Amino acid sequence: MTNFPREIDAALKHDETPPSELPEDRFHRYLVDRVHPPAWRNPKPDGKYNLVVIGAGPGGVTAACEAAALGAKVALIERDLIGGDRLNVGCVPSKAIIRTARLYAEMRDAESFGGQVPDDINIGFASVMERMRRIQARLGRAASAGRLSEAGVDVYFGEARFAGPGTVAVAGDMLRFKKALIATGARPLTPPIPGLAEAGYLTNENVFDLTECPPRLLVIGGGPLGCELAQAFCRLGAHVIIAQDDPMFLPREERDAAQILSGALARDGIEIYLNATVVAVRKEGARKIVDLMSDGGPFSVSVDEILAGIGRTPNVEGMNLEAAGIRYDTKTGIQVDDFLRTSNKRIYAAGDVCLDLKFTHAAEASARIAMRNALFLGRKRLSALTIPWCTYTDPEIAHVGLYVREARDKTIPVKTFTILMHDVDRAVTDGEEEGFVKIHVRDGTDRILGATVVAPHAGEMINGLSLAITSGIGLRALARVIHTYPTQAEAIKMAADAYARTRLTPMYKFLAKRWLSW
Ligand SMILES: Cc1cc2nc3c(=O)[nH]c(=O)nc-3n(C[C@H](O)[C@H](O)[C@H](O)COP(=O)(O)OP(=O)(O)OC[C@H]3O[C@@H](n4cnc5c(N)ncnc54)[C@H](O)[C@@H]3O)c2cc1C
């Protein structure tokens, strides 16, 4: 509990009141007091800004803080809560409940570790959600309006709207700028399913407000969001049904990785429908009846809640982008070049509003280069970034660089080195043998093109491989890295060793044999 706000710490220790009337609990109030203080007064604009940033998600906050640290006069505009999806309705709340869900899964599996399954595993859903809000409150401190102000950023709350190619209007003020950055993020796609809106459904914007675990939950969509939340809610006590209109989950990932995930979700008890499309929804009393169509024909399921996780759409509307001459598409977002410049050369974009890879670290990295290109005549390219990603299911599925199919499309010859986790000592001792590390190199060289890791902590393991790709470190060098024993990351070293063994030429082996016999 170090570094935790004192008043929350005190509340935790002394306030014994059970969680009630959630989500308006003390942690949520604490968070909102920081990320959108009710009594906040916008500053009065005073002259032209070097940079006006629209949207205070991870992209916008990164750009604004770094620009201010470098001495720029910066304004940051947010219409809702500072921290964006990451803090409020995305990464942070989802990872918080995933952690508790994993704990319950481990309790359930206690026997396989030589322990005893407790007679009665009581899942206090309200407490799980309270813990989630406590964590949001804690992490929200760093993104508070007060902290940003102290860092030299002028924080404005309100809806931003371009009034011309060099002016943004917000809450009755006109902000003039030399350069601007649009980092307005994305929102959930609304599934065009007859009856769904009338029956009501959840998205990431309200699922974290639940105060009770729905007994039966249908998740529409088997991408990262759908799979992560389906598994978490299942482990927290819901009967989860997942429908994916594709033949496999995580269609971007390698087939064997997606298959391992499918098996893991099924073992958790999730009812899986692949190649299944939701065609209609209707309400019958408190229940929602969902009609689906699959290879086997039509069928229906009855659930209490529906969570839609079918994708994200960029926030481009309502900003009067036309007035600033900014080209955009409502599906793919703001059009940018490799320097993240829009069709208005003074205005840049970063993060979910313009990128295909919708991740926090991608938003931050792109915002950093956009800011430097905008203010310091930088020539940093988006295409030069190596961006890994991870789906935080159990096991996690992480990837960096090229997939084999992409390398083949580019006619790059590929050789793959695969280590199965059941051959890694630490995975065996941990009872976590499912998964693999796969490293793709350019055939005939040790240059790493890409890698996929499927393991309980694949998101941690992939970072070493991203470092290797970014720094041009090949498998030959990785084979020389001494790993602590026993760790699951040794799988990376084992793959590098497998590569090193291919370098033993027949001549080398012959000479070694002669030397040894002599
Ligand atoms: C459930 C879920 C889980 C996720 N988990 C992960 C994860 O584990 N790892 C990961 O890397 N990524 C994850 N993501 C994705 C991640 O949250 C986003 O990629 C990231 O937040 C994008 O940052 P951004 O700054 O581009 O936009 P956002 O975070 O969306 O922020 C944009 C901000 O702009 C504001 N805004 C919009 N329009 C205007 C306007 N006109 N005027 C003023 N303000 C405006 C919005 O209110 C918002 O605060 C997850 C997303 C979801 C939904």
XYZ file of C-alpha atoms and ligand atoms in Angstrom:
571
model
C 0.000 0.000 0.000
C 2.926 2.386 -0.233
C 2.347 5.509 -2.309
C -1.377 5.157 -1.852
C -3.360 8.347 -1.230
C -3.466 8.810 2.513
C -7.176 9.486 2.682
C -7.950 6.305 0.735
C -5.503 4.334 2.828
C -7.302 5.564 5.922
C -10.654 4.674 4.420
C -9.395 1.192 3.682
C -8.180 0.644 7.198
C -11.000 2.228 9.167
C -14.100 2.251 7.028
C -15.772 -1.067 7.566
C -18.942 -0.176 5.677
C -19.622 -2.848 3.092
C -19.481 -1.682 -0.506
C -22.851 -0.255 -1.406
C -24.520 2.039 -3.904
C -21.656 1.314 -6.294
C -20.140 2.544 -8.509
C -20.512 5.958 -6.835
C -18.248 4.840 -4.054
C -15.426 6.729 -2.419
C -12.772 5.510 -4.818
C -14.720 6.591 -7.855
C -15.300 10.013 -6.291
C -11.609 10.257 -5.457
C -10.747 9.436 -9.066
C -13.189 11.929 -10.585
C -11.997 14.650 -8.195
C -8.613 14.280 -9.842
C -9.289 13.478 -13.465
C -12.199 15.888 -13.893
C -12.425 18.029 -10.754
C -16.020 19.299 -10.501
C -14.834 22.783 -9.442
C -12.158 23.090 -12.130
C -11.841 26.484 -13.802
C -10.315 26.546 -17.247
C -7.362 28.929 -17.605
C -7.768 32.087 -19.677
C -5.959 31.732 -23.003
C -3.058 34.120 -23.194
C -1.448 34.277 -26.638
C -0.733 31.558 -29.128
C 0.085 28.038 -27.946
C 3.041 26.153 -29.362
C 0.889 23.047 -29.133
C -2.799 22.411 -28.504
C -3.555 18.769 -27.757
C -7.108 17.468 -28.091
C -7.886 14.437 -25.948
C -6.264 13.564 -22.611
C -5.907 9.810 -23.008
C -2.439 8.235 -22.843
C -1.510 9.721 -26.234
C -2.564 13.292 -25.436
C -1.154 13.299 -21.905
C 2.210 11.962 -23.080
C 2.523 14.584 -25.812
C 1.385 17.457 -23.583
C 3.674 16.570 -20.673
C 6.729 15.998 -22.840
C 6.164 19.202 -24.797
C 5.755 21.193 -21.561
C 8.898 19.593 -20.121
C 10.785 20.788 -23.202
C 9.584 24.348 -22.588
C 6.619 24.559 -24.972
C 3.449 26.514 -24.166
C 0.872 23.718 -24.197
C -2.888 23.370 -23.856
C -4.595 20.018 -23.273
C -8.347 19.709 -23.890
C -10.465 16.900 -22.437
C -14.227 16.571 -22.696
C -14.605 13.826 -20.114
C -12.044 12.143 -17.850
C -8.270 12.584 -18.087
C -6.642 9.211 -18.596
C -8.945 8.227 -21.468
C -9.833 4.606 -22.064
C -6.630 3.326 -20.470
C -7.460 4.510 -16.960
C -11.230 4.755 -16.980
C -12.806 2.077 -19.179
C -10.002 0.009 -20.702
C -6.633 -1.386 -19.687
C -6.612 -0.543 -15.982
C -10.079 -1.774 -14.944
C -9.843 -4.845 -17.182
C -6.424 -5.856 -15.884
C -7.555 -5.313 -12.301
C -10.473 -7.723 -12.602
C -8.415 -10.179 -14.666
C -6.002 -10.438 -11.739
C -8.775 -11.362 -9.324
C -10.272 -13.741 -11.874
C -6.909 -15.516 -12.125
C -6.813 -15.853 -8.343
C -10.202 -17.592 -8.356
C -9.093 -19.875 -11.190
C -6.060 -20.873 -9.146
C -8.225 -21.561 -6.101
C -10.474 -23.697 -8.285
C -7.416 -25.604 -9.548
C -5.824 -25.958 -6.097
C -5.836 -29.762 -6.236
C -3.538 -29.878 -9.231
C -0.979 -28.013 -7.083
C -1.348 -30.469 -4.209
C -3.675 -28.161 -2.307
C -7.318 -28.461 -1.376
C -10.139 -26.683 -3.091
C -11.894 -24.644 -0.383
C -15.407 -26.033 0.268
C -17.059 -22.784 -0.503
C -15.382 -20.333 -2.851
C -17.322 -17.133 -2.359
C -16.778 -14.597 -5.051
C -17.567 -11.156 -3.697
C -18.220 -9.505 -7.040
C -18.877 -6.107 -5.473
C -15.538 -6.298 -3.634
C -13.774 -7.277 -6.855
C -15.168 -4.159 -8.513
C -14.337 -2.042 -5.485
C -10.734 -3.222 -5.657
C -10.758 -2.273 -9.345
C -11.937 1.260 -8.512
C -9.380 1.530 -5.718
C -6.665 0.754 -8.262
C -8.090 3.288 -10.710
C -8.124 5.877 -7.928
C -4.516 5.142 -7.137
C -3.304 5.285 -10.733
C -5.483 8.326 -11.421
C -3.315 10.467 -9.175
C -0.517 10.591 -11.746
C -2.971 11.761 -14.428
C -4.714 14.369 -12.285
C -5.564 17.793 -13.670
C -3.620 19.360 -10.796
C -0.474 17.376 -11.580
C -0.682 18.265 -15.262
C -1.064 21.930 -14.369
C 1.955 21.721 -12.086
C 3.865 20.204 -14.999
C 3.156 23.351 -17.014
C 0.194 22.152 -19.071
C -2.894 24.397 -19.390
C -5.771 21.971 -18.844
C -9.139 22.823 -20.413
C -12.278 20.754 -19.875
C -14.835 20.852 -22.668
C -15.583 19.607 -26.152
C -12.920 20.738 -28.649
C -14.022 22.018 -32.039
C -11.899 23.532 -34.787
C -12.919 27.095 -35.637
C -10.374 27.385 -38.461
C -7.016 25.973 -39.594
C -5.201 27.464 -36.574
C -7.896 27.834 -33.907
C -9.760 25.500 -31.574
C -12.853 26.470 -29.607
C -13.451 25.005 -26.153
C -16.014 25.949 -23.519
C -16.404 29.482 -24.880
C -12.668 30.136 -25.332
C -10.689 30.327 -28.565
C -7.250 28.738 -28.437
C -4.848 29.790 -31.174
C -2.007 27.429 -31.971
C 1.145 27.042 -34.020
C 0.748 23.264 -33.987
C -2.015 20.937 -32.812
C -2.265 17.242 -32.046
C -5.496 15.258 -32.251
C -5.545 12.307 -29.828
C -9.265 11.774 -29.378
C -9.120 7.977 -29.291
C -11.881 5.570 -30.227
C -15.156 4.223 -28.873
C -16.909 0.850 -29.092
C -18.463 -0.068 -32.415
C -22.215 -0.436 -32.186
C -23.257 -3.811 -33.544
C -26.009 -3.400 -36.165
C -28.126 -6.221 -34.730
C -31.926 -5.866 -34.811
C -33.350 -5.564 -31.304
C -29.993 -5.196 -29.531
C -30.304 -1.496 -28.713
C -33.878 -1.976 -27.433
C -32.868 -4.945 -25.271
C -29.859 -3.068 -23.915
C -26.258 -4.202 -23.969
C -22.900 -3.602 -22.338
C -19.678 -2.301 -23.834
C -16.376 -1.470 -22.204
C -17.915 1.917 -21.356
C -20.400 0.484 -18.843
C -19.372 -3.108 -18.110
C -17.066 -1.920 -15.315
C -20.051 -0.247 -13.620
C -21.701 -3.602 -12.932
C -22.383 -4.182 -9.266
C -23.526 -7.784 -9.661
C -22.071 -10.510 -11.819
C -24.627 -11.404 -14.507
C -25.578 -15.079 -14.043
C -25.568 -15.633 -17.824
C -23.527 -13.392 -20.095
C -23.230 -13.457 -23.879
C -20.031 -11.924 -25.262
C -20.249 -10.947 -28.921
C -16.799 -10.918 -30.505
C -13.715 -13.062 -29.991
C -11.042 -10.399 -30.347
C -8.743 -9.387 -27.462
C -11.439 -7.479 -25.552
C -14.079 -10.196 -25.957
C -11.730 -13.029 -24.973
C -10.202 -11.210 -21.987
C -13.541 -10.204 -20.508
C -15.281 -13.502 -21.332
C -12.637 -15.401 -19.382
C -12.609 -12.909 -16.517
C -16.399 -12.929 -16.060
C -16.510 -16.705 -16.326
C -13.917 -17.030 -13.587
C -15.836 -14.511 -11.505
C -18.903 -16.738 -11.574
C -20.896 -15.957 -14.733
C -21.975 -18.619 -17.179
C -20.374 -17.090 -20.282
C -21.307 -17.771 -23.865
C -19.040 -16.330 -26.547
C -19.992 -15.940 -30.196
C -17.402 -15.174 -32.821
C -18.331 -14.839 -36.500
C -14.905 -16.102 -37.542
C -13.568 -19.687 -37.484
C -11.108 -18.775 -34.709
C -10.515 -16.339 -31.871
C -7.977 -13.524 -32.259
C -7.978 -13.722 -36.084
C -4.789 -11.637 -36.295
C -2.772 -14.200 -34.304
C -1.108 -17.412 -35.413
C -3.518 -20.305 -35.649
C -1.855 -22.499 -33.002
C -1.892 -19.607 -30.515
C -5.602 -19.036 -31.114
C -6.267 -22.766 -30.729
C -4.549 -22.874 -27.357
C -6.738 -19.982 -26.261
C -9.865 -21.753 -27.501
C -8.947 -24.805 -25.423
C -8.256 -22.666 -22.352
C -11.594 -20.851 -22.612
C -13.432 -24.151 -23.056
C -11.689 -25.632 -19.998
C -12.798 -22.615 -17.976
C -16.356 -23.609 -18.861
C -17.146 -20.986 -21.497
C -19.725 -22.042 -24.065
C -17.999 -21.319 -27.391
C -19.668 -20.674 -30.735
C -17.232 -20.065 -33.591
C -18.449 -19.168 -37.084
C -21.602 -17.949 -35.355
C -23.302 -14.637 -36.055
C -25.812 -12.918 -33.798
C -28.781 -12.054 -35.994
C -31.429 -10.714 -33.587
C -32.129 -9.970 -29.952
C -35.427 -9.639 -28.088
C -36.455 -9.232 -24.485
C -38.620 -11.729 -22.650
C -39.191 -10.438 -19.134
C -35.805 -9.817 -17.562
C -34.126 -12.204 -20.010
C -32.574 -11.427 -23.387
C -33.145 -13.993 -26.097
C -30.446 -13.964 -28.719
C -30.842 -15.615 -32.120
C -27.667 -16.848 -33.758
C -26.810 -18.410 -37.093
C -23.937 -20.868 -37.360
C -22.700 -23.596 -39.698
C -25.066 -25.979 -37.905
C -28.100 -23.737 -38.533
C -30.043 -21.243 -36.404
C -30.230 -21.467 -32.617
C -31.022 -19.217 -29.662
C -29.548 -18.557 -26.242
C -31.133 -16.884 -23.248
C -28.956 -14.554 -21.178
C -29.140 -11.794 -18.571
C -26.593 -9.471 -20.183
C -24.888 -9.024 -23.536
C -21.403 -7.589 -23.866
C -20.477 -6.299 -27.310
C -16.781 -6.372 -28.145
C -16.772 -6.281 -31.910
C -14.241 -3.527 -32.458
C -13.531 0.171 -32.069
C -14.375 3.189 -34.156
C -12.299 6.407 -34.148
C -13.628 9.595 -32.501
C -13.629 11.967 -35.471
C -17.125 13.413 -35.269
C -18.088 16.757 -33.776
C -14.649 18.370 -34.080
C -15.427 20.290 -37.258
C -12.344 18.793 -38.891
C -13.497 20.243 -42.209
C -12.866 23.777 -40.897
C -9.222 22.863 -40.374
C -8.902 21.034 -43.698
C -8.260 17.658 -42.055
C -9.100 14.580 -44.112
C -10.607 11.620 -42.263
C -12.661 8.497 -42.677
C -15.292 7.524 -40.117
C -14.038 3.906 -40.141
C -10.257 4.282 -40.263
C -9.957 7.663 -38.578
C -7.833 10.683 -39.294
C -5.575 10.262 -42.307
C -1.918 10.748 -41.460
C 1.365 10.270 -43.275
C 4.328 8.350 -41.887
C 5.291 11.434 -39.833
C 1.762 11.472 -38.325
C 0.959 14.714 -40.109
C -2.629 15.273 -41.244
C -3.684 16.983 -44.463
C -3.309 20.273 -42.528
C 0.482 20.493 -42.181
C 0.196 22.233 -38.801
C -1.928 19.480 -37.303
C -0.832 15.992 -36.310
C -2.688 12.967 -34.945
C -1.708 10.050 -32.728
C -3.186 7.039 -30.956
C -6.455 5.212 -31.539
C -7.939 8.027 -33.639
C -5.553 7.261 -36.501
C -3.731 3.983 -35.836
C -4.647 0.455 -36.743
C -2.870 -0.824 -33.613
C -5.146 0.445 -30.857
C -2.988 0.062 -27.766
C -1.894 2.366 -24.980
C 1.808 1.956 -25.689
C 1.182 2.595 -29.407
C -0.765 5.765 -28.530
C 2.060 6.978 -26.297
C 4.846 6.141 -28.749
C 3.031 7.728 -31.688
C 2.180 10.835 -29.641
C 5.829 11.233 -28.697
C 7.011 11.187 -32.290
C 4.128 13.373 -33.493
C 4.962 15.983 -30.848
C 8.659 15.987 -31.762
C 7.911 16.158 -35.471
C 5.471 19.007 -34.886
C 7.582 21.170 -32.590
C 11.182 20.309 -33.384
C 11.185 19.682 -37.128
C 11.681 15.989 -36.363
C 11.512 13.404 -39.125
C 10.606 10.395 -37.011
C 8.542 7.807 -38.843
C 5.673 5.741 -37.509
C 6.806 2.828 -39.674
C 10.150 2.744 -37.841
C 8.473 1.767 -34.554
C 8.511 -1.810 -33.318
C 5.213 -2.213 -31.482
C 4.515 -5.444 -29.601
C 1.100 -6.344 -28.194
C -0.499 -8.805 -25.874
C -3.917 -10.272 -25.175
C -4.177 -10.742 -21.423
C -6.054 -14.011 -21.318
C -4.726 -17.024 -19.446
C -2.440 -17.976 -21.115
C -1.455 -14.608 -22.521
C -0.760 -14.279 -26.240
C 1.894 -11.764 -27.198
C 3.373 -10.869 -30.536
C 5.983 -8.575 -32.037
C 7.177 -7.978 -35.586
C 6.139 -9.986 -38.625
C 3.939 -13.036 -38.780
C 5.121 -15.806 -41.101
C 2.278 -15.044 -43.525
C 3.354 -11.376 -43.676
C 6.979 -12.323 -44.306
C 5.865 -14.671 -47.090
C 3.693 -11.929 -48.613
C 6.831 -9.808 -48.721
C 8.774 -12.781 -50.192
C 11.115 -12.807 -47.207
C 12.432 -16.350 -46.566
C 11.634 -17.368 -42.976
C 12.943 -19.974 -40.554
C 11.136 -20.501 -37.271
C 12.553 -21.745 -33.968
C 9.881 -23.042 -31.596
C 10.196 -24.043 -27.951
C 7.190 -25.619 -26.284
C 6.621 -24.475 -22.726
C 6.382 -28.088 -21.519
C 10.126 -28.331 -22.229
C 10.895 -25.342 -19.999
C 11.697 -26.316 -16.412
C 10.029 -23.315 -14.784
C 6.842 -23.787 -16.748
C 6.745 -27.389 -15.504
C 7.340 -26.455 -11.856
C 4.693 -23.735 -12.156
C 2.168 -26.139 -13.662
C 1.963 -23.812 -16.669
C 3.120 -26.053 -19.484
C 0.753 -24.875 -22.158
C 2.117 -22.519 -24.778
C 5.239 -21.819 -26.748
C 7.851 -19.328 -27.808
C 8.214 -19.029 -31.558
C 10.891 -16.852 -33.082
C 10.989 -16.182 -36.799
C 14.303 -15.209 -38.412
C 15.240 -14.356 -41.950
C 16.405 -17.702 -43.290
C 20.166 -18.004 -43.474
C 20.646 -15.198 -40.904
C 19.994 -14.689 -37.199
C 17.944 -11.506 -37.790
C 14.696 -11.674 -35.832
C 11.683 -10.797 -37.953
C 8.980 -11.536 -35.446
C 7.942 -13.652 -32.491
C 4.855 -15.018 -30.775
C 4.789 -16.059 -27.139
C 1.946 -18.000 -25.547
C 2.514 -18.290 -21.802
C 0.939 -17.038 -18.570
C 3.210 -13.982 -18.623
C 3.806 -13.688 -22.359
C 3.305 -9.918 -22.120
C 6.428 -9.689 -19.948
C 8.429 -12.144 -22.050
C 7.789 -10.439 -25.384
C 9.601 -7.292 -24.219
C 13.013 -8.985 -24.444
C 12.281 -9.888 -28.047
C 11.082 -6.351 -28.837
C 14.375 -5.069 -27.422
C 16.265 -7.484 -29.655
C 14.373 -6.393 -32.775
C 14.655 -2.673 -31.944
C 18.376 -2.911 -31.263
C 19.201 -5.265 -34.110
C 20.252 -8.037 -31.708
C 20.086 -11.393 -33.435
C 19.583 -14.926 -32.135
C 23.345 -15.482 -32.097
C 23.696 -12.767 -29.416
C 20.599 -13.957 -27.550
C 22.200 -17.409 -27.285
C 25.029 -15.768 -25.312
C 22.683 -14.126 -22.778
C 22.731 -15.970 -19.478
C 19.219 -16.273 -18.114
C 18.420 -16.821 -14.456
C 17.381 -20.391 -13.792
C 14.612 -21.394 -13.614
C 12.536 -18.830 -15.483
C 9.967 -19.172 -18.210
C 11.914 -16.615 -20.270
C 14.596 -19.294 -20.655
C 12.414 -20.469 -23.540
C 13.820 -17.519 -25.501
C 17.376 -18.616 -24.788
C 16.451 -22.197 -25.744
C 15.157 -20.983 -29.104
C 18.398 -19.038 -29.581
C 20.385 -22.165 -28.684
C 18.390 -24.104 -31.272
C 19.465 -21.509 -33.818
C 23.113 -21.698 -32.648
C 23.109 -25.455 -33.180
C 22.182 -24.939 -36.820
C 25.442 -22.994 -37.189
C 27.519 -26.082 -36.432
C 28.687 -26.862 -39.972
C 29.742 -30.411 -40.862
C 33.349 -29.128 -41.236
C 33.266 -27.600 -37.741
C 31.858 -30.828 -36.278
C 34.511 -32.870 -38.112
C 37.344 -30.693 -36.847
C 36.000 -30.700 -33.307
C 35.776 -34.494 -33.370
C 39.360 -34.824 -34.652
C 40.613 -32.417 -32.003
C 38.857 -34.289 -29.220
C 40.064 -37.725 -30.375
C 43.605 -36.354 -30.519
C -11.545 -3.003 -22.392
C -10.260 -2.489 -22.985
C -9.061 -3.031 -22.564
C -7.878 -2.562 -23.098
N -6.702 -3.134 -22.680
C -5.541 -2.710 -23.196
C -4.321 -3.285 -22.760
O -4.297 -4.180 -21.930
N -3.162 -2.806 -23.283
C -3.150 -1.796 -24.213
O -2.074 -1.390 -24.646
N -4.301 -1.237 -24.646
C -5.489 -1.671 -24.159
N -6.656 -1.085 -24.574
C -6.599 -0.002 -25.581
C -6.222 1.336 -24.931
O -7.103 1.640 -23.886
C -6.258 2.427 -26.000
O -5.476 2.017 -27.088
C -5.704 3.743 -25.490
O -6.458 4.228 -24.404
C -5.717 4.781 -26.634
O -5.230 5.999 -26.175
P -5.584 7.358 -26.919
O -4.862 8.423 -26.169
O -5.347 7.228 -28.356
O -7.173 7.528 -26.759
P -8.164 7.433 -25.524
O -7.605 6.687 -24.383
O -9.450 6.950 -26.084
O -8.338 8.948 -25.072
C -8.945 9.891 -25.900
C -9.504 11.012 -25.061
O -9.973 12.047 -25.922
C -11.165 12.584 -25.382
N -11.901 13.247 -26.475
C -12.478 12.664 -27.549
N -13.028 13.601 -28.352
C -12.809 14.790 -27.776
C -13.126 16.134 -28.120
N -13.802 16.451 -29.232
N -12.752 17.129 -27.275
C -12.060 16.848 -26.140
N -11.726 15.596 -25.772
C -12.081 14.576 -26.579
C -11.866 11.375 -24.790
O -12.801 11.770 -23.797
C -10.689 10.585 -24.213
O -10.450 10.903 -22.869
C -7.869 -1.524 -24.057
C -9.078 -0.950 -24.469
C -10.257 -1.435 -23.951
C -11.532 -0.803 -24.409
